[in-house]
CSV table of C-alpha atoms (C1' of nucleotides) in Angstrom, one decimal:
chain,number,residue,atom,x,y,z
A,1,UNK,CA,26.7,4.3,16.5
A,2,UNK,CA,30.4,5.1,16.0
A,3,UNK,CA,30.7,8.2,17.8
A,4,UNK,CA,28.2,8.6,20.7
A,5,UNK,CA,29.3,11.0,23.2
A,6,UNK,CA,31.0,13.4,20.6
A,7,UNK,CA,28.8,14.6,17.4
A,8,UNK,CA,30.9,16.1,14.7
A,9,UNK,CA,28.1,17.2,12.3
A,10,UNK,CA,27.3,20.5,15.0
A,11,UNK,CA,24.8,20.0,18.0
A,12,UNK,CA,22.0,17.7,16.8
A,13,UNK,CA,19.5,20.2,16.4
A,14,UNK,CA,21.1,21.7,13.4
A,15,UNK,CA,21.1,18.3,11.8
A,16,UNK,CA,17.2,18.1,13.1
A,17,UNK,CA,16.5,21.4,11.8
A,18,UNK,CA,18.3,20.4,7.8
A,19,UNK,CA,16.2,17.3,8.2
A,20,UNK,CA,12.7,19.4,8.5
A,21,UNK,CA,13.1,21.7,5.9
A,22,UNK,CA,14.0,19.2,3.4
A,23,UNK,CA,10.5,17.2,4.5
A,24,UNK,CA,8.9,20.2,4.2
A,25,UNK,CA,10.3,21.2,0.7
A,26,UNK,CA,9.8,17.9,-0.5
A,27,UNK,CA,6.5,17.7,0.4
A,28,UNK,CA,5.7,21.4,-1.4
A,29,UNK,CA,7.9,20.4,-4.1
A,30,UNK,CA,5.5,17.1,-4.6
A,31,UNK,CA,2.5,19.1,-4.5
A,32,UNK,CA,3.2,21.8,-6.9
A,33,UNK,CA,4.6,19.8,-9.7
A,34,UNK,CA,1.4,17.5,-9.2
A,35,UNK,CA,-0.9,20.3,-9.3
A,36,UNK,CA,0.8,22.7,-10.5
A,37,UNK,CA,3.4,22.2,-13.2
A,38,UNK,CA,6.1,24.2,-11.3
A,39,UNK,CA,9.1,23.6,-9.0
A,40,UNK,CA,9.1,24.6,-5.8
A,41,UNK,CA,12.2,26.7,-6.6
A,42,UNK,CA,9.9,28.3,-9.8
A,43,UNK,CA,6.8,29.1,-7.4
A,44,UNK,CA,9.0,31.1,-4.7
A,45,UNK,CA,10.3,33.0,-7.7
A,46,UNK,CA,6.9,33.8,-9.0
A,47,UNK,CA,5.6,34.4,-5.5
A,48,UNK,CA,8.2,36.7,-4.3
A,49,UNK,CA,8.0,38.4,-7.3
A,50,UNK,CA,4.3,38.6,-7.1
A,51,UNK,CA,4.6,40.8,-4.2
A,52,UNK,CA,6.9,43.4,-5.1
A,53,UNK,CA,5.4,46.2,-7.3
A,54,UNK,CA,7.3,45.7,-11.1
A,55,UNK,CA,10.7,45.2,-9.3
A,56,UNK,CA,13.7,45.2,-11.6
A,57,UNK,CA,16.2,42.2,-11.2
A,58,UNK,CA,18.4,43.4,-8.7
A,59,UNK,CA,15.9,44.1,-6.2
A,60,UNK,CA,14.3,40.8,-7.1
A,61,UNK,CA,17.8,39.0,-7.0
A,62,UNK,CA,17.8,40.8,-3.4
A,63,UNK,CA,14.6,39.6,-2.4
A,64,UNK,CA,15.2,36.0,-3.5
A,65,UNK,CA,18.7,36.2,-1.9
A,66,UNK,CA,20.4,34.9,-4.8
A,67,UNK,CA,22.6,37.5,-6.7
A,68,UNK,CA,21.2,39.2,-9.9
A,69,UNK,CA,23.2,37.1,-12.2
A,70,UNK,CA,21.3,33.7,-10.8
A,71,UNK,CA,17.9,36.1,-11.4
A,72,UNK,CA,19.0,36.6,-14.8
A,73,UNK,CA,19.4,33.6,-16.4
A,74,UNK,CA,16.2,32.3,-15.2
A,75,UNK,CA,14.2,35.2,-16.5
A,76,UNK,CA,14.3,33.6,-20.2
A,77,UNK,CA,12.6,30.4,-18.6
A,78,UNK,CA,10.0,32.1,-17.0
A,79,UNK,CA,9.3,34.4,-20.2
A,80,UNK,CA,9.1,31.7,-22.4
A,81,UNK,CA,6.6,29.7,-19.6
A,82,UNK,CA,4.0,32.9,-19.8
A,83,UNK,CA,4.3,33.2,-16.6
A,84,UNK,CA,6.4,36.8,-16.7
A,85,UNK,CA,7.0,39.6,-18.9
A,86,UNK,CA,9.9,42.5,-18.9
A,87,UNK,CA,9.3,45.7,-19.6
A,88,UNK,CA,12.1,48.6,-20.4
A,89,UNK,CA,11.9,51.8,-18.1
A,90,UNK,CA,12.1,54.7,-20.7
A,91,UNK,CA,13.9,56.7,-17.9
A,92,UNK,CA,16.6,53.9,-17.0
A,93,UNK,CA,17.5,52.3,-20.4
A,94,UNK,CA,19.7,49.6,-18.7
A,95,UNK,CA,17.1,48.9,-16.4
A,96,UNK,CA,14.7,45.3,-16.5
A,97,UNK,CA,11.7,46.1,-14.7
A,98,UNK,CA,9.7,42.6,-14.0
A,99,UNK,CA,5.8,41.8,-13.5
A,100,UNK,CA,3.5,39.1,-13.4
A,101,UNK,CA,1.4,37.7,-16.3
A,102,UNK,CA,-2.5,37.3,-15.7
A,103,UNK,CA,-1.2,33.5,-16.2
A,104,UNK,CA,1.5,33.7,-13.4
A,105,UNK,CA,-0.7,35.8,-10.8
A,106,UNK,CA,-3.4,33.0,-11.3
A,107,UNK,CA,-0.7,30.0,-10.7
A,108,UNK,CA,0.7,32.2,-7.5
A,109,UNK,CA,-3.0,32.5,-6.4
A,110,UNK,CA,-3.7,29.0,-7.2
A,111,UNK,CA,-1.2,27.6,-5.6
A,112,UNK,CA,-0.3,29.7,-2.6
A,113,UNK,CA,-3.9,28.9,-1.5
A,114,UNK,CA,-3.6,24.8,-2.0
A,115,UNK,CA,0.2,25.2,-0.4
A,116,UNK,CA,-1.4,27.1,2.5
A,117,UNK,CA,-3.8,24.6,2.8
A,118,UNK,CA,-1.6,21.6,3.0
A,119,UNK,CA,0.3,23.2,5.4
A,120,UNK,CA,-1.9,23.9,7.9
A,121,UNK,CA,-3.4,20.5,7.9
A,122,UNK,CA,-0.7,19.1,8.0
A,123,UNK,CA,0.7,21.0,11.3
A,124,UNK,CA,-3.3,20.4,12.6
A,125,UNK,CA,-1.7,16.9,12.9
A,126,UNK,CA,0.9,18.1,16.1
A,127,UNK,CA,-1.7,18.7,18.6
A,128,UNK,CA,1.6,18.0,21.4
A,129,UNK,CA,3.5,21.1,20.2
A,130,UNK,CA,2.3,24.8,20.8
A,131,UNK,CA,3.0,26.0,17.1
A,132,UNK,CA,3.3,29.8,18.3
A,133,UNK,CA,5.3,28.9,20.8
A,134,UNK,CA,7.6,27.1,18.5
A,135,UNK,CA,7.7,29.5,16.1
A,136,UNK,CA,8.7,32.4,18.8
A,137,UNK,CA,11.4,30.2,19.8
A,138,UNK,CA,12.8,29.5,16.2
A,139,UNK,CA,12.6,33.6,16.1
A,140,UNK,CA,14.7,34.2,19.1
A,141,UNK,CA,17.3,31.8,17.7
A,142,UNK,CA,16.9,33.0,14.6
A,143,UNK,CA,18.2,36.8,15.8
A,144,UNK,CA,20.5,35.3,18.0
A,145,UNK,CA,22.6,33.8,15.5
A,146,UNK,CA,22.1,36.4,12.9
A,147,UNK,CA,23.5,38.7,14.9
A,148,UNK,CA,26.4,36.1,15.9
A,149,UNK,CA,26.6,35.8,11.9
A,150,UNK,CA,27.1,39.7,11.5
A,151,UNK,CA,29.6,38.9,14.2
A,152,UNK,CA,32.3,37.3,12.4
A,153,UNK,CA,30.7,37.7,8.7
A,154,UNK,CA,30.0,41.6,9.2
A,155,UNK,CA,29.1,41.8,5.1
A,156,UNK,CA,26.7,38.8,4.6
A,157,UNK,CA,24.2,38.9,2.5
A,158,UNK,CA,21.7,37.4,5.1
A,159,UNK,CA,22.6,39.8,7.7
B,1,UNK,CA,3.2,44.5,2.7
B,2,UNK,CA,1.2,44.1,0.0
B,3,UNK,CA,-1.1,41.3,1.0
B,4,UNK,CA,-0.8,41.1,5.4
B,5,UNK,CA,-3.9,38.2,6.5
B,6,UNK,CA,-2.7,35.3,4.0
B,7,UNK,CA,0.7,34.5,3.5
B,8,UNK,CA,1.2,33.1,-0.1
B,9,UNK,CA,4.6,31.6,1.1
B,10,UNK,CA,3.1,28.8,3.2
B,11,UNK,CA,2.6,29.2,6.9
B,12,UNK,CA,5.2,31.6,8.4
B,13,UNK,CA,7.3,29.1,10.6
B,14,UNK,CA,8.9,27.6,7.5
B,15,UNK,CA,9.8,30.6,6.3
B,16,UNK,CA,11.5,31.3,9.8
B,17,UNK,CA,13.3,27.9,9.5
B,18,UNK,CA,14.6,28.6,5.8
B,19,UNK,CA,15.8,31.2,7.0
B,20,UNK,CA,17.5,30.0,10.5
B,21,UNK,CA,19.1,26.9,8.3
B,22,UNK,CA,20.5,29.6,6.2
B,23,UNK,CA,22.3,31.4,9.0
B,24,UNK,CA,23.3,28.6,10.7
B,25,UNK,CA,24.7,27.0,7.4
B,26,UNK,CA,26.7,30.5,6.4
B,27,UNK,CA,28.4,30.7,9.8
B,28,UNK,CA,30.0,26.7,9.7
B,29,UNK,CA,30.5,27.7,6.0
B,30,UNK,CA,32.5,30.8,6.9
B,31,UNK,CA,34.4,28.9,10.2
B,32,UNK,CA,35.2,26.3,8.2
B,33,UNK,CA,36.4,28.1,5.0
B,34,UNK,CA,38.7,30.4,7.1
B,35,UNK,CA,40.4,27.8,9.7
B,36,UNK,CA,40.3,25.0,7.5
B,37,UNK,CA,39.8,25.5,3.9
B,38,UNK,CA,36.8,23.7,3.1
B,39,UNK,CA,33.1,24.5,2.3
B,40,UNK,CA,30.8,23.2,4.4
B,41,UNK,CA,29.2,20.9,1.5
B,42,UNK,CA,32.9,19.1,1.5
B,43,UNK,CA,32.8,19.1,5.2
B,44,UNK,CA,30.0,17.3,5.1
B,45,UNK,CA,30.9,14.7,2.6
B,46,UNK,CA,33.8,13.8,4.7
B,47,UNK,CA,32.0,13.9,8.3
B,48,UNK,CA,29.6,11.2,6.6
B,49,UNK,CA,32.3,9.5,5.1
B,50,UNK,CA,34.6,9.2,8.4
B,51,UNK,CA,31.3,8.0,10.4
B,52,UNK,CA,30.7,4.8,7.8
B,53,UNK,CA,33.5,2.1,7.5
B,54,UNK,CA,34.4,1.4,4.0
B,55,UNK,CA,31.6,2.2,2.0
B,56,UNK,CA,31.1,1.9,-1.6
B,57,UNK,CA,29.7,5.1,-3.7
B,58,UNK,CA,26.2,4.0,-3.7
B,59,UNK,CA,26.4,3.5,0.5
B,60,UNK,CA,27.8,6.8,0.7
B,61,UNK,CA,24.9,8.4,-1.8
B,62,UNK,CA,22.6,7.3,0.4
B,63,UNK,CA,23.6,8.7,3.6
B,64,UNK,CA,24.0,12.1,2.4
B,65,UNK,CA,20.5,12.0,0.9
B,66,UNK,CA,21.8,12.4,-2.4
B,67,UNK,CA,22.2,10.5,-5.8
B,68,UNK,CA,25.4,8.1,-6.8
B,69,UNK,CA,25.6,10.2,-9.6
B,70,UNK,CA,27.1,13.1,-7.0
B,71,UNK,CA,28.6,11.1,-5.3
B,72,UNK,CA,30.8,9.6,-8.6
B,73,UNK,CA,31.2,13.0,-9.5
B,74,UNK,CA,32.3,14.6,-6.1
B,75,UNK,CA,35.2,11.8,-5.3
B,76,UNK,CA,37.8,13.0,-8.4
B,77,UNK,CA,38.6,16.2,-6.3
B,78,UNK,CA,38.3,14.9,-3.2
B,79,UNK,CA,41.2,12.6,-3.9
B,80,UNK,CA,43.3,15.3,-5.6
B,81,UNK,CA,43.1,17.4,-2.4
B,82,UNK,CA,44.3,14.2,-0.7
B,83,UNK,CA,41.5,13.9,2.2
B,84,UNK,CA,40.1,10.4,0.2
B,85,UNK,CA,42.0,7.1,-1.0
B,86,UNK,CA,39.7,4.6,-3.2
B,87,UNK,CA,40.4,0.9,-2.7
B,88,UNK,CA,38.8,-1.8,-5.2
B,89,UNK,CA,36.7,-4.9,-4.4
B,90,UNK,CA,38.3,-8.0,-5.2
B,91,UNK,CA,35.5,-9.6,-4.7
B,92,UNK,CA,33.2,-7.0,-6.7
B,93,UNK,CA,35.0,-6.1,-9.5
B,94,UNK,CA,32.4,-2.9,-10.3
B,95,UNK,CA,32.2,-1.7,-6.3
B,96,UNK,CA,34.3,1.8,-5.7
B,97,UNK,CA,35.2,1.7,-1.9
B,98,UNK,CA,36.1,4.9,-0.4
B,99,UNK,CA,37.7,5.7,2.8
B,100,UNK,CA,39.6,8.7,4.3
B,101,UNK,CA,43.2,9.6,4.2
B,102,UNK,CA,44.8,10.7,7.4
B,103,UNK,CA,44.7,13.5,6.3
B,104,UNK,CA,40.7,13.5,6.2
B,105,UNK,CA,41.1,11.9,9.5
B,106,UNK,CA,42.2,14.9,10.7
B,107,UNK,CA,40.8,17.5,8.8
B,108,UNK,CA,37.1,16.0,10.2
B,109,UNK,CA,37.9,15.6,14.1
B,110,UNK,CA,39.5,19.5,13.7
B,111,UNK,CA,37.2,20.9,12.1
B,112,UNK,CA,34.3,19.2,13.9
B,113,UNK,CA,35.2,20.0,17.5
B,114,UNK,CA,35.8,24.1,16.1
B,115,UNK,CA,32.5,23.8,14.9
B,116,UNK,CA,31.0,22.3,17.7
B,117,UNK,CA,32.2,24.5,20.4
B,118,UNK,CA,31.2,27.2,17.9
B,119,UNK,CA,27.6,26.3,18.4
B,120,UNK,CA,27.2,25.0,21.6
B,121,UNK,CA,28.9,28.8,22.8
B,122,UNK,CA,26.4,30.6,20.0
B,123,UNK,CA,23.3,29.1,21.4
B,124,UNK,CA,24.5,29.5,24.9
B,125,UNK,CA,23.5,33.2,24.1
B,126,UNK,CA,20.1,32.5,23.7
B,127,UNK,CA,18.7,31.1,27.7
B,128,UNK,CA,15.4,32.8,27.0
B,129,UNK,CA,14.9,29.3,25.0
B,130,UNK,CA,14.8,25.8,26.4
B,131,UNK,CA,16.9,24.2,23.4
B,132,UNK,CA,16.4,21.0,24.7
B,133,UNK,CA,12.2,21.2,24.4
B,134,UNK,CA,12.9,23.0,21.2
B,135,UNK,CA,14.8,19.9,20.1
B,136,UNK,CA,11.9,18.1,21.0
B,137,UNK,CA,9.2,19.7,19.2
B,138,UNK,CA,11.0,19.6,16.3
B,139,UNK,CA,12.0,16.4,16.1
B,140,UNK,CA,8.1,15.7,16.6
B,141,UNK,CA,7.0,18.0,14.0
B,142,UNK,CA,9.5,16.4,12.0
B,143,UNK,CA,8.4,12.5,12.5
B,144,UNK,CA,4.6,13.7,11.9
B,145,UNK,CA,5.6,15.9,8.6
B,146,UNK,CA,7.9,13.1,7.6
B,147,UNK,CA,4.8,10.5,8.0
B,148,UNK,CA,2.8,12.9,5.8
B,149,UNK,CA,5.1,13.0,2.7
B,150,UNK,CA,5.2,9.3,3.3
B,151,UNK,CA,1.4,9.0,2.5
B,152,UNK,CA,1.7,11.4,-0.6
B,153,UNK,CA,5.2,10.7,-2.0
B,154,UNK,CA,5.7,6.2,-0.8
B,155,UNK,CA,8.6,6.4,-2.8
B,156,UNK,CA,10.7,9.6,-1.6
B,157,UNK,CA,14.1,9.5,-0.5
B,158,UNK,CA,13.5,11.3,2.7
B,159,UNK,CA,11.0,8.7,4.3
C,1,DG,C1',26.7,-22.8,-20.5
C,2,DA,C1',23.2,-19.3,-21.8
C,3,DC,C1',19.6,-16.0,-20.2
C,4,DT,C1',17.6,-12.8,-17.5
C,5,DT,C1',17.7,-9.8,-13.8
C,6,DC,C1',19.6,-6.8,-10.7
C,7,DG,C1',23.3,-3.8,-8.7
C,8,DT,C1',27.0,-0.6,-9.4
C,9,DG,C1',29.4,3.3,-11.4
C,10,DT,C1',29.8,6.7,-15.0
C,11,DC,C1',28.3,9.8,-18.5
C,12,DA,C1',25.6,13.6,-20.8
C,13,DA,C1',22.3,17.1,-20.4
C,14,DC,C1',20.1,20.0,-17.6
C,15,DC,C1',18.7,23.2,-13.3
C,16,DC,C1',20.3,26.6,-10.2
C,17,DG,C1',23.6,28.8,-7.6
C,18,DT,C1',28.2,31.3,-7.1
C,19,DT,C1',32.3,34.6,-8.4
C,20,DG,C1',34.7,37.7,-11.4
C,21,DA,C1',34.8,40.2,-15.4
C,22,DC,C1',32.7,43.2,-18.6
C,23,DA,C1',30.0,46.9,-21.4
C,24,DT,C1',26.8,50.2,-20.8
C,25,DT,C1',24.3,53.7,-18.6
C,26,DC,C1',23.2,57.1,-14.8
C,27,DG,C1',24.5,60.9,-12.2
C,28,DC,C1',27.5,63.9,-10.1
C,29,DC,C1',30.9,67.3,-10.1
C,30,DG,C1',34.7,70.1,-11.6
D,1,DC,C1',30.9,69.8,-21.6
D,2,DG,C1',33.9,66.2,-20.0
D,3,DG,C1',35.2,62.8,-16.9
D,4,DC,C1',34.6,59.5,-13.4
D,5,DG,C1',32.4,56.5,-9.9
D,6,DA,C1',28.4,53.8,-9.0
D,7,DA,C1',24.7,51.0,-10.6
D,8,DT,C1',22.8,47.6,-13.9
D,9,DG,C1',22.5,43.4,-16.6
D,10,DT,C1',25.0,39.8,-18.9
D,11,DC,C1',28.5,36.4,-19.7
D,12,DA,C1',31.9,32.5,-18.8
D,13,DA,C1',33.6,29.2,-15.7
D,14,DC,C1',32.7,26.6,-12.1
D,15,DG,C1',30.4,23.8,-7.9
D,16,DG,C1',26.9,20.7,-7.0
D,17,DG,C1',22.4,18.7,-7.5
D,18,DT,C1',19.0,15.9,-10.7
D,19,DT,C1',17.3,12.4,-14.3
D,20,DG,C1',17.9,9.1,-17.9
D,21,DA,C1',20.8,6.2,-20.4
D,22,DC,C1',24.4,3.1,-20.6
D,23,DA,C1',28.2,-0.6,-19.8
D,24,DC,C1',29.5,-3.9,-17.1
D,25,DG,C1',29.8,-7.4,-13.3
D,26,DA,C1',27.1,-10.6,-10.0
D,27,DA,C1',23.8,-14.1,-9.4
D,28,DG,C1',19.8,-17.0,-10.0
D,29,DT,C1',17.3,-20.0,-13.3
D,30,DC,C1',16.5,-22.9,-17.1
DNA sequence: GACTTCGTGTCAACCCGTTGACATTCGCCG
DNA sequence: CGGCGAATGTCAACGGGTTGACACGAAGTC
């Protein structure tokens, strides 16, 4: 330990918190491709996109905060996977309106349900902590520092 | 809300976590962007870097969780901006040893103790919360979720 | 000494994100 | 009708990550 008393990478539960989501996105990440083929970047595309009703790409860029160019280039991918097709709004010719193949529902069902699965297994396995509890604490924080966020970045994307 | 009982996106607490690592991360990126100049990706390169005493590239890989390959890549610029010096092995002919310039020196212990009073005064807004039990029950949601991947991925980087 | 094996760093190709610019289209208003 | 601002999608250039291949040096074995 070089630095005890003084941390510089922010108070420890930051660094606790980075830890936990990359375990848990590893451990999705490991499932889907085993089972499923896909990323776990590709299903939260799919999956977002599954529940908006035929969403264009800026409200899908919106929903997936990423910006519309990011949505963009990974449409192709996705097209050429079967699991999405684009469709052109007569009224709005510049328009890209988005939906689902019967493929990509069935891989967002399929795997949403196995995910879902794993997931709550898995937590079945912390008996010590009060999951609700936990997860109405993260949501305090959670508003507390978005609204510090809007604070001193008043035009973020996240706030 | 097109489908309320079952949430396709895994259980909802790791949404709630993306999205409080997200927060957290755009507020030290903005602090450190506007009172120092760096991005909270080089940040963290050079807090790791100042905490480890002489390492070589593939040392360095490892304790930001990431390939040498980013690691080789990263160090060019860092030593343009003049935060990084490398030194060669004599003894290893093929090792890359990296330490920080004073100028890194500096630019760390600044930049760390903004940060860290930014926090610490941030989540001194939220008393409804003990963060110190939170800290706790994260930490052991994050040694059970971390044994978990270990059982279905022996061979991951994160375990 | 020659051989194999391992460790180390670099490279190319790719995935996925950003910003800034751009052409096109929509819609409003004079 | 004409013009002009806002919205939409795409592109190039870049930041930063991965994997797979590779060249080279270190080290043990025969």
């Amino acid at each position: 330990m070089t630095r005890p008393p003084d941390h510089p990478l922010g108070d420890r539960v930051t660094v606790t918190l980075h830890h936990l989501v990359d375990v848990l996105d590893e451990y999705a990440d490991h499932l889907l491709r085993a089972e499923h083929g896909v990323t776990l970047s590709q299903y939260l595309f799919l999956a977002v996109l599954s529940d908006l009703d035929h969403p264009d790409v800026t409200t899908l860029a919106r929903c997936l905060h990423v910006t519309k160019a990011a949505v963009s280039k990974r449409v192709g991918s996705f097209v050429a996977a079967g699991w999405v097709r684009t469709l052109s709004d007569p009224g709005h010719a510049r328009r890209v309106v988005l939906e689902l193949t019967p493929d990509g529902v069935a891989l967002v069902r399929d795997a949403g349900r196995q995910l879902e699965e794993a997931f709550t297994s898995a937590f079945a396995d912390v008996p010590q902590v009060d999951l609700t509890a936990l997860h109405r604490d993260l949501t305090t924080v959670l508003v507390t520092m978005r609204s510090a966020l809007a604070q001193h970045v008043p035009d973020s994307p996240l706030v």
